[in-house]
CSV table of C-alpha atoms and ligand atoms in Angstrom, one decimal:
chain,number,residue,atom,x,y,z
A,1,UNK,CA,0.0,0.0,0.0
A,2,UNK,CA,1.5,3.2,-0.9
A,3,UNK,CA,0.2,7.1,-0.1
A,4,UNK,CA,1.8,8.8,-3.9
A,5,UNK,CA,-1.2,11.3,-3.1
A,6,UNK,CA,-1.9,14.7,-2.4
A,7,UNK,CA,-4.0,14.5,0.9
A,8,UNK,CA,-7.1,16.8,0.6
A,9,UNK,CA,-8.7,18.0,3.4
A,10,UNK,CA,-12.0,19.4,3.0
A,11,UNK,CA,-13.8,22.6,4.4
A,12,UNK,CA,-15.9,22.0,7.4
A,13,UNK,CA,-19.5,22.9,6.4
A,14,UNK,CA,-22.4,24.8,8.0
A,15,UNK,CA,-25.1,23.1,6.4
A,16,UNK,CA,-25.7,19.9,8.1
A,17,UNK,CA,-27.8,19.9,11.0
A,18,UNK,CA,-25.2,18.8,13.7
A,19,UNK,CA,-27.8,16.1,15.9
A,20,UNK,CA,-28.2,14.4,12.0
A,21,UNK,CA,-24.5,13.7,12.0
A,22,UNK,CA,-23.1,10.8,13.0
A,23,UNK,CA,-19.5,10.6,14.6
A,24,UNK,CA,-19.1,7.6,12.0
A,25,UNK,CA,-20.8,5.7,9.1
A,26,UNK,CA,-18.9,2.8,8.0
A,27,UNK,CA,-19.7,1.8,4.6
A,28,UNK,CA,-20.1,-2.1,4.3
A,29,UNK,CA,-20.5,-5.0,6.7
A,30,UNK,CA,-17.8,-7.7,5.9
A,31,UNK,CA,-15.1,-8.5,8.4
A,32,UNK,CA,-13.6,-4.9,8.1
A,33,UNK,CA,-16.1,-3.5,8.6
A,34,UNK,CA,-17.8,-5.4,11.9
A,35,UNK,CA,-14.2,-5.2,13.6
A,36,UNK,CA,-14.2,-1.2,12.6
A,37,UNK,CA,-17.8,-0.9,14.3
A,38,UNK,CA,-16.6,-2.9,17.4
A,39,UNK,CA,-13.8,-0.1,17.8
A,40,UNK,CA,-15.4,3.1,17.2
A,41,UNK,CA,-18.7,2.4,19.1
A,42,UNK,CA,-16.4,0.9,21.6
A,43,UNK,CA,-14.9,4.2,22.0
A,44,UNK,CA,-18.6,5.6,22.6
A,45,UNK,CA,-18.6,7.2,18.9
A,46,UNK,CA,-21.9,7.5,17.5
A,47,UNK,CA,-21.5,4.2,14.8
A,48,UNK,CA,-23.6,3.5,11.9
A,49,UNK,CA,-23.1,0.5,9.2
A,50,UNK,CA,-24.4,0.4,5.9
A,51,UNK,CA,-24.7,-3.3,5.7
A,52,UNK,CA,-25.0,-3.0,2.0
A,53,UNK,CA,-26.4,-6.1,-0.3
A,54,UNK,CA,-24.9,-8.6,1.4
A,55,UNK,CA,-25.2,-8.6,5.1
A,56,UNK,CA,-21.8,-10.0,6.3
A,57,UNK,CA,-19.8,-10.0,3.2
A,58,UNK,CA,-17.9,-12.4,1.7
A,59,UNK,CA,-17.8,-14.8,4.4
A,60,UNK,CA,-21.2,-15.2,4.9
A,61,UNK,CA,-21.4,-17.3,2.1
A,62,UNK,CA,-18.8,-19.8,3.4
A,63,UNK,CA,-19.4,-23.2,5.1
A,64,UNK,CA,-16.5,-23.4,6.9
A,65,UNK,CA,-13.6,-20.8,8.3
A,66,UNK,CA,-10.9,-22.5,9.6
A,67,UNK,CA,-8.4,-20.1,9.9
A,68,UNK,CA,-9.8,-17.2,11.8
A,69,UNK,CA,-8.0,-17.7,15.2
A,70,UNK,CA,-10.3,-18.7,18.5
A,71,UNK,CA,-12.3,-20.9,16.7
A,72,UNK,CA,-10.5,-24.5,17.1
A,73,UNK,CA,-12.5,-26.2,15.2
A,74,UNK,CA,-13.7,-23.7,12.6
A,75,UNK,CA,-17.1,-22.1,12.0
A,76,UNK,CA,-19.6,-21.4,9.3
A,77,UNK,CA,-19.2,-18.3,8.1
A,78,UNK,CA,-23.0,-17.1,8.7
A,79,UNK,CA,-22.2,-17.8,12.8
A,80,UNK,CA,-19.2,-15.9,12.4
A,81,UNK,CA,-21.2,-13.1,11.0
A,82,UNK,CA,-23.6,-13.0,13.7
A,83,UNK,CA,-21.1,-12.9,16.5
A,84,UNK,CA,-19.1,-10.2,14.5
A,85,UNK,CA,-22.5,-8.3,14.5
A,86,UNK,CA,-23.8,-8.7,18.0
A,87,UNK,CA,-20.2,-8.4,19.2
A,88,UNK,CA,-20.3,-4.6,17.3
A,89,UNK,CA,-23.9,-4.0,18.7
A,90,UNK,CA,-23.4,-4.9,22.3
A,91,UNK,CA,-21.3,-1.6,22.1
A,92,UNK,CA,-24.0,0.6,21.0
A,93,UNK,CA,-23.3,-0.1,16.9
A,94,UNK,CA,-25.9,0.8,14.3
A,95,UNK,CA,-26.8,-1.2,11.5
A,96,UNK,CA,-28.8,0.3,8.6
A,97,UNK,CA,-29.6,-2.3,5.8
A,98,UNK,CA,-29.1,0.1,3.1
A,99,UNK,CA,-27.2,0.4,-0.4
A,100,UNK,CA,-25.0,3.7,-0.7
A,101,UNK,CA,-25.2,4.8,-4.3
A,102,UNK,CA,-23.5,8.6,-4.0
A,103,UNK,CA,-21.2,10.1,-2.0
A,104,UNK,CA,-19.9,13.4,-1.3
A,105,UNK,CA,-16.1,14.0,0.1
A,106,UNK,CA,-15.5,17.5,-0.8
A,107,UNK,CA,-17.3,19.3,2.0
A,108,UNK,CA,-17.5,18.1,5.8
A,109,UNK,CA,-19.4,16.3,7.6
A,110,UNK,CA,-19.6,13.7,4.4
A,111,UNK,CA,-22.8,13.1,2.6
A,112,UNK,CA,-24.0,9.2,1.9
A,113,UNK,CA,-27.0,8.9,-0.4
A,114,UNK,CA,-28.4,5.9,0.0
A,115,UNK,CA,-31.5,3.8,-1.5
A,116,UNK,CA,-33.5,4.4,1.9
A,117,UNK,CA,-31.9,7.2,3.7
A,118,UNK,CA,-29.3,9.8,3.4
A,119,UNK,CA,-26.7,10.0,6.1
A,120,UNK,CA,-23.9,12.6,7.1
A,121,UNK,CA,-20.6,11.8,9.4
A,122,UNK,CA,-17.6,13.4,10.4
A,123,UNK,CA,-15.7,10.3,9.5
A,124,UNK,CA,-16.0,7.6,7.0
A,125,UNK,CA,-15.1,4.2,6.8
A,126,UNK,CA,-14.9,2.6,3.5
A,127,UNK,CA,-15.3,-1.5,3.5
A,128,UNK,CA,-17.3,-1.7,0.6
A,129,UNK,CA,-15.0,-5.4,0.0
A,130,UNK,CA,-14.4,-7.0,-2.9
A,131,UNK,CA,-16.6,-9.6,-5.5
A,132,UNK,CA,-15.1,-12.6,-7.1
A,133,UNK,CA,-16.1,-12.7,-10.3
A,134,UNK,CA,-18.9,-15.8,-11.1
A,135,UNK,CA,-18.8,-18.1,-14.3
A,136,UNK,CA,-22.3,-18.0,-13.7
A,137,UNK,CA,-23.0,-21.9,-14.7
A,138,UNK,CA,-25.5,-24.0,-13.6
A,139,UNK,CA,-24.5,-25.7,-10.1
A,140,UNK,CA,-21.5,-22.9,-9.0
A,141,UNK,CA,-24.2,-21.5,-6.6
A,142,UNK,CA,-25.6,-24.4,-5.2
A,143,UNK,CA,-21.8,-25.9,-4.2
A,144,UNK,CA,-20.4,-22.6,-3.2
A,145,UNK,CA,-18.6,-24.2,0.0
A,146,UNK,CA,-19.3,-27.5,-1.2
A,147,UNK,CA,-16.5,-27.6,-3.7
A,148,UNK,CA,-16.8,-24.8,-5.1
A,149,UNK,CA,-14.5,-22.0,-4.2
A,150,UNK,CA,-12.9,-19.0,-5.1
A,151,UNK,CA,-9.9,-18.6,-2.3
A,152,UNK,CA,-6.9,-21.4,-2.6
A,153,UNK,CA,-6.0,-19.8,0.7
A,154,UNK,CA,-9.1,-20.4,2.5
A,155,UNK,CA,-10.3,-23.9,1.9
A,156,UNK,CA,-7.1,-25.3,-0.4
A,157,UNK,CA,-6.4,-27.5,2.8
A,158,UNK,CA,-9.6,-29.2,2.4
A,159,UNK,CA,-8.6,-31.2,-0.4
A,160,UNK,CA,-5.2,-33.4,1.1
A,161,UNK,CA,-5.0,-36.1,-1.8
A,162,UNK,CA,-8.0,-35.2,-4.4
A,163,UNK,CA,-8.4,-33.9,-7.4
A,164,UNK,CA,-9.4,-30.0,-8.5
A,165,UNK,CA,-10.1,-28.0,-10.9
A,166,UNK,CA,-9.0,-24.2,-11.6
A,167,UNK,CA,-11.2,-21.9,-14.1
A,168,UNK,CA,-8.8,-19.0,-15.0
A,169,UNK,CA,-5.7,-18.3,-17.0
A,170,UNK,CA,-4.0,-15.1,-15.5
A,171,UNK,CA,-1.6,-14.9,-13.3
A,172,UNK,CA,-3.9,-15.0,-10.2
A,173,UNK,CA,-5.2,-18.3,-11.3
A,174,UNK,CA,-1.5,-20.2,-11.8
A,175,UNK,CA,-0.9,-19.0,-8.5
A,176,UNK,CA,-3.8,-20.1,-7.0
A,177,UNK,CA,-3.4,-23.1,-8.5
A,178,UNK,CA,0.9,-23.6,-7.5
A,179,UNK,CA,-0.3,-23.1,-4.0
A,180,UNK,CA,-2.8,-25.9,-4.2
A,181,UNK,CA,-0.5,-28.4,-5.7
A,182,UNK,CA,0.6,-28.5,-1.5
A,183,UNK,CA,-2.6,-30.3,-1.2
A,184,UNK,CA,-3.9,-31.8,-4.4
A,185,UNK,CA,-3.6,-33.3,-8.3
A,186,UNK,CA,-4.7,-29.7,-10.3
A,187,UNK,CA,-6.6,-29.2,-13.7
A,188,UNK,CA,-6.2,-26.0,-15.2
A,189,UNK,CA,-9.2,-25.2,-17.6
A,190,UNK,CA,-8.2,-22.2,-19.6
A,191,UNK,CA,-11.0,-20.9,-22.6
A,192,UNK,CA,-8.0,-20.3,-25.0
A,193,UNK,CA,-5.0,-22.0,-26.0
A,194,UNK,CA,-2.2,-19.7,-24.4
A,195,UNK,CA,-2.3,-18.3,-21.2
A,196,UNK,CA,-2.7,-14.5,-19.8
A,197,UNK,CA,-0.5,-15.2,-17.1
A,198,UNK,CA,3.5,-13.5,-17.2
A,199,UNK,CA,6.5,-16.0,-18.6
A,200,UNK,CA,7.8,-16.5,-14.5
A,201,UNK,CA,4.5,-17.9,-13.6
A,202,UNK,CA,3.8,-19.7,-16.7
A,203,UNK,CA,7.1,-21.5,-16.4
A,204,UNK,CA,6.4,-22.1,-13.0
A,205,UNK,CA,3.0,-24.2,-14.0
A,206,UNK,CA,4.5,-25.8,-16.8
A,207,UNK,CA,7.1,-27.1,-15.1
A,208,UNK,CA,4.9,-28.6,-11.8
A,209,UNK,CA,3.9,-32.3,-12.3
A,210,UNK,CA,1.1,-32.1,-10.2
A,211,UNK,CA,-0.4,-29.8,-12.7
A,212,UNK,CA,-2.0,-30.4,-16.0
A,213,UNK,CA,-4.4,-28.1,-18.4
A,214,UNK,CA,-7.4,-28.7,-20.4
A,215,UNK,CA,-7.0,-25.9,-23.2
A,216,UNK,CA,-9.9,-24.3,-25.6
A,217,UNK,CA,-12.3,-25.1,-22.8
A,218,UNK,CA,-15.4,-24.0,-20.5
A,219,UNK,CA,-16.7,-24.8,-17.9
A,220,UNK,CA,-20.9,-25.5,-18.4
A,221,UNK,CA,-21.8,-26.8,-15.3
A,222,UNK,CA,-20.7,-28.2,-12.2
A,223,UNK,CA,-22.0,-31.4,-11.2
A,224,UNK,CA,-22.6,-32.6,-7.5
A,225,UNK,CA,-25.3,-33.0,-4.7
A,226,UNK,CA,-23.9,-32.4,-1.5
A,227,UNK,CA,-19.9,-32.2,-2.9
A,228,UNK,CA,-18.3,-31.4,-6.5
A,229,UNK,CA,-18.0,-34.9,-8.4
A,230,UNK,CA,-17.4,-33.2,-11.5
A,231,UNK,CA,-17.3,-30.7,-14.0
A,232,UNK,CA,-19.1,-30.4,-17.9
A,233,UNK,CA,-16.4,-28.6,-20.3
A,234,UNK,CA,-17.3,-27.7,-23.9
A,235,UNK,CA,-13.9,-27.5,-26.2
A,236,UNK,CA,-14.6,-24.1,-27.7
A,237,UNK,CA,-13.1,-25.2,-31.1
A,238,UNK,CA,-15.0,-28.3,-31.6
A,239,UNK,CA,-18.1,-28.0,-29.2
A,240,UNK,CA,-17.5,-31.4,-27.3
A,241,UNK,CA,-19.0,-31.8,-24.2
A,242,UNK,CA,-16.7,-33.7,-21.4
A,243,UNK,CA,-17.2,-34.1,-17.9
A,244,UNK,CA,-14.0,-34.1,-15.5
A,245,UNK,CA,-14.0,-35.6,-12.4
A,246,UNK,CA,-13.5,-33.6,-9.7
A,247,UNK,CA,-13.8,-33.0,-5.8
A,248,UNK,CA,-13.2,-29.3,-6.2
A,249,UNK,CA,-13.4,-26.3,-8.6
A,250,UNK,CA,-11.7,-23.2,-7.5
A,251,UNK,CA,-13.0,-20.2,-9.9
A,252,UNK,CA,-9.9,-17.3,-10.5
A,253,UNK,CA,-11.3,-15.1,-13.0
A,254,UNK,CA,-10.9,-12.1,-11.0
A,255,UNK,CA,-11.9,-10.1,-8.2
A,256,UNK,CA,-13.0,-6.8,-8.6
A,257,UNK,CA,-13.0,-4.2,-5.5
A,258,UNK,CA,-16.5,-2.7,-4.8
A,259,UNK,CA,-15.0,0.6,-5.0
A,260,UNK,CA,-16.8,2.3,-8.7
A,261,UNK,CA,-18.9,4.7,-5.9
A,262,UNK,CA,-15.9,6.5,-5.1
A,263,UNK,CA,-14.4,7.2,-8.5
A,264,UNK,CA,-13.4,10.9,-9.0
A,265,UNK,CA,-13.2,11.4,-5.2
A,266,UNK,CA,-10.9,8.6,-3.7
A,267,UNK,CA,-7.7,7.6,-5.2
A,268,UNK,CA,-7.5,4.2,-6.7
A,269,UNK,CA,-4.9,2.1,-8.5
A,270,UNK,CA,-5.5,1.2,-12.1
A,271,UNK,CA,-7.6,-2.1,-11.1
A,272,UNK,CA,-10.0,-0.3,-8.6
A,273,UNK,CA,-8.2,-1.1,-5.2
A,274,UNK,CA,-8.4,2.2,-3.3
A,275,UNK,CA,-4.7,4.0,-2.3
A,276,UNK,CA,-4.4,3.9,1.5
A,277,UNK,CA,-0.6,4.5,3.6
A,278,UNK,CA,-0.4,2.5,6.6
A,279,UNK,CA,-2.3,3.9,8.9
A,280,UNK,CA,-5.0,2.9,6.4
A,281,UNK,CA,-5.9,7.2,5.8
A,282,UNK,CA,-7.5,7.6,1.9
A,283,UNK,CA,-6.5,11.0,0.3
A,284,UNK,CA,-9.5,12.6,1.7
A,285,UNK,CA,-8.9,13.5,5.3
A,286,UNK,CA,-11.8,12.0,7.6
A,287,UNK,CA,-11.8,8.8,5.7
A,288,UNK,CA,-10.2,5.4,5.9
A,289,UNK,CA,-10.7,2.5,3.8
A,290,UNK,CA,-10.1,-1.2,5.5
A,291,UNK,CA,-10.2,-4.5,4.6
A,292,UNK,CA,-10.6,-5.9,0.4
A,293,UNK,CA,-11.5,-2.4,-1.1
A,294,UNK,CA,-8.4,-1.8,-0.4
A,295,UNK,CA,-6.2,-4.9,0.2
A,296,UNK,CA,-5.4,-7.1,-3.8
A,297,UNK,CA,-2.7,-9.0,-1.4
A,298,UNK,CA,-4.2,-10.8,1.7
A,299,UNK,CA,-7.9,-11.0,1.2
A,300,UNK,CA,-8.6,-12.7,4.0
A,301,UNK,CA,-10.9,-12.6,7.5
A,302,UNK,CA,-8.1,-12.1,10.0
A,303,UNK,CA,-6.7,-9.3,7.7
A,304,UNK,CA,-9.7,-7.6,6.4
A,305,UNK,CA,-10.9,-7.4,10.2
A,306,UNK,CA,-7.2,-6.1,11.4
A,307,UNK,CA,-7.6,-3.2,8.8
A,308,UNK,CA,-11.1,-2.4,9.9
A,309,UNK,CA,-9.4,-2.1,13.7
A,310,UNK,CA,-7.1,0.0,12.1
A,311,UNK,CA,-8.5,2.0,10.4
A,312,UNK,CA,-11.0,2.7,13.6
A,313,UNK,CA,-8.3,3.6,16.3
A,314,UNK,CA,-6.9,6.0,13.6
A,315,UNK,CA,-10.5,7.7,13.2
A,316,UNK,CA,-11.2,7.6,16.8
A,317,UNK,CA,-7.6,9.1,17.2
A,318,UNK,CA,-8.3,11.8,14.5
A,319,UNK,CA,-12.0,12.5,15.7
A,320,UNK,CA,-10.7,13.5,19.1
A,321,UNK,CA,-8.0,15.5,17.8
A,322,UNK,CA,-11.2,17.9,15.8
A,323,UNK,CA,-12.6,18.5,19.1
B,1,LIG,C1,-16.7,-18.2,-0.8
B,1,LIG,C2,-15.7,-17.5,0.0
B,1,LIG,C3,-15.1,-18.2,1.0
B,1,LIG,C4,-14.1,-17.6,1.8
B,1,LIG,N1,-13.6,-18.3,2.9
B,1,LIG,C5,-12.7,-17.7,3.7
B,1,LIG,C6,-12.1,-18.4,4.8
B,1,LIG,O1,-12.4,-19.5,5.0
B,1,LIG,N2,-11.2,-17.7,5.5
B,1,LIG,C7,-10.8,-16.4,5.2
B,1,LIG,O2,-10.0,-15.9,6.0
B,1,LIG,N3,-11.3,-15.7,4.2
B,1,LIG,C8,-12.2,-16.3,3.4
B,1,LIG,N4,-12.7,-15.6,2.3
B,1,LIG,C9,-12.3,-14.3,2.1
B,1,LIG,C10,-13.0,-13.3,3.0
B,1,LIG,O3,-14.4,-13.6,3.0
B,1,LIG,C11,-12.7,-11.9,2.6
B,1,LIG,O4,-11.3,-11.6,2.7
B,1,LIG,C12,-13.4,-10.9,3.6
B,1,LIG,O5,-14.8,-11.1,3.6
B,1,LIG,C13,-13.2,-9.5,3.1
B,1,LIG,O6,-13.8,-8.6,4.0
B,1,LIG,P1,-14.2,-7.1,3.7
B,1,LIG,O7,-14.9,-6.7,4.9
B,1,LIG,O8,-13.1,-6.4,3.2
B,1,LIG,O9,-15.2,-7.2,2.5
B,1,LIG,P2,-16.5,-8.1,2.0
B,1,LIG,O10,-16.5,-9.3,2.8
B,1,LIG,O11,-16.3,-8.2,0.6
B,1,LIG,O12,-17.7,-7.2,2.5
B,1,LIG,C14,-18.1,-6.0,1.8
B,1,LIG,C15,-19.3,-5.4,2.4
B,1,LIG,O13,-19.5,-4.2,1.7
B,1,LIG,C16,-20.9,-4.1,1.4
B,1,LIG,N5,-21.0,-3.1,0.3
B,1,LIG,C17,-20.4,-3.1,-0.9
B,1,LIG,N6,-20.8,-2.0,-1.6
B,1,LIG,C18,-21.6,-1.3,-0.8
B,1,LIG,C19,-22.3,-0.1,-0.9
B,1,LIG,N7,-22.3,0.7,-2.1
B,1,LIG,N8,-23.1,0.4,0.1
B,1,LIG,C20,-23.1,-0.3,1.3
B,1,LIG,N9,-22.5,-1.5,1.5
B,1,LIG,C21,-21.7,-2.0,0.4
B,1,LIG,C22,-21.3,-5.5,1.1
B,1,LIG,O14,-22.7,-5.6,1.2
B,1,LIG,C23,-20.6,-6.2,2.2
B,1,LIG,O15,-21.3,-6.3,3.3
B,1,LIG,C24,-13.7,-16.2,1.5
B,1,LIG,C25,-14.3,-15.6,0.4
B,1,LIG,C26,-15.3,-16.2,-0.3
B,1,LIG,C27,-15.9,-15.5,-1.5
């Protein structure tokens, strides 16, 4: 993460009634942004979240998260949401099930427009996440955390000894699918017959036994009832239907930041990940950005919800410093 921006600072304005604005709004209600809400309404600052589409983010749609730490023996992702949430709310947390579609940075407090209220705060908090990209085939939805994934890092160890499959062909996807040759036999199904990914990482695939590609091909459907047993291709080229047997399909065909809203105001790289420094400050003074809106490295619970702390002690920290 770099800061290679001018920091703007806007002008306090008189406008906004001042018992209408809220100490903080946090935009989005993944792991970033429950463990940003736990902080600042921990530190009695009036809190709202915008829970956005997808109450819990990401992880909500999980079966299993094995890797977020106090949890021995893993949990779904829907019980971790609801502790994250009641954990945020036992502290005096808001949370408004609402969509922001405009925002406006230049003037203080900050304007949010969303599809059922409008809502003005001294600070913001951006964790509007990330959205891995679907194929959109028959199947993926129904074994989403049933064999079908989209993080290598997240559930690669459930697949010791079997057989997957990996949709993609940039780099992303060979690295995804190096990383789970620690664990399993991988099929790489690319739609063309040469790969986007760099020379380094293409060597690197080539030249790994435990993976081997299926070229010219998509994927149609995935086949299973309570686990992947397989996938349908279709060779682009000659339309033939195959099915591959498989206990997994992990899909890397990108993952685009939910960060479009803030175009024009908040700086971004050329992919949409939003510019932060380390203390997790956005060019705008008064707001931060946490977790995958910001983060094309980690993506994960742990660090999505250590960027949401973050990013809430330096608010807090910066709030009482305006008084
Ligand atoms: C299927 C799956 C399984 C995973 N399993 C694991 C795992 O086992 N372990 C692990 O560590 N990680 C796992 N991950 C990754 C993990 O879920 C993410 O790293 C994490 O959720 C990112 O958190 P976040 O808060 O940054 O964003 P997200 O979880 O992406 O949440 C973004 C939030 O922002 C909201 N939002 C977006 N736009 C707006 C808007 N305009 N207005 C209001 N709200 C908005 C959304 O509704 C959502 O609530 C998994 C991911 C997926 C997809």
């Amino acid at each position: 993460m770099s800061l290679e921006f001018t920091l703007s600072s806007p002008e306090p304005s008189t406008t906004a009634a001042e018992d209408k604005v809220h100490d903080v709004v946090i935009i989005g209600s993944g792991p970033a942004g429950f463990a940003a809400a736990l902080y600042t309404s921990r530190a009695h600052l009036d809190t709202i979240v915008i829970t956005g589409h997808e109450l819990g983010g990401q992880v909500a749609a999980t079966w299993e998260v094995d890797n977020y730490p106090g949890f021995p023996d893993g949990v779904t992702g829907p019980e971790l949401v609801e502790k994250m949430q009641k954990h945020a709310e036992r502290f005096g947390a808001r949370f408004e099930m609402d969509q922001i579609t405009a925002i406006d940075l230049s003037k203080r407090p900050f304007t949010l427009t969303g599809n059922v209220g409008t809502y003005a705060a001294k600070a913001v908090i951006v964790a509007t996440g990330a959205s891995p990209r679907k194929l959109n085939v028959p199947g993926e939805k129904e074994l989403t955390g049933r064999g079908v994934s989209y993080c290598a890092t997240c559930d690669g160890y459930f697949f010791q000894d079997k057989e997957i499959a990996v949709v993609g062909g940039g780099d992303s996807a060979l690295e995804e699918a190096l990383f789970l040759t620690r664990y399993a036999q991988v099929t790489i199904i690319h739609r063309r017959d040469e790969l986007r990914a760099g020379p380094t990482m293409q060597k690197r695939a080539r030249e790994n036994e435990k993976i081997r590609f299926v070229w010219d091909s998509v994927v149609e459907e995935i086949i299973g009832d309570t686990a992947v047993r397989a996938v349908r291709l279709r060779n682009v080229k000659t339309g033939e239907l195959s099915d591959l047997t498989v206990d997994g399909a992990f899909i890397v065909i990108g993952h685009p930041p939910n960060t479009q809203l803030f175009a024009g105001q908040l700086e971004m790289d050329q992919r949409g990940y939003l510019e932060t420094d380390r203390r997790m400050r956005s060019n705008v003074q008064g707001v931060w950005v946490a977790g995958e809106a910001g983060d094309p490295d980690f993506r994960q619970v742990i660090t999505s919800a250590g960027m949401g702390a973050a990013a809430a002690i330096e608010a807090q920290r910066w709030l009482a410093g305006q008084e």
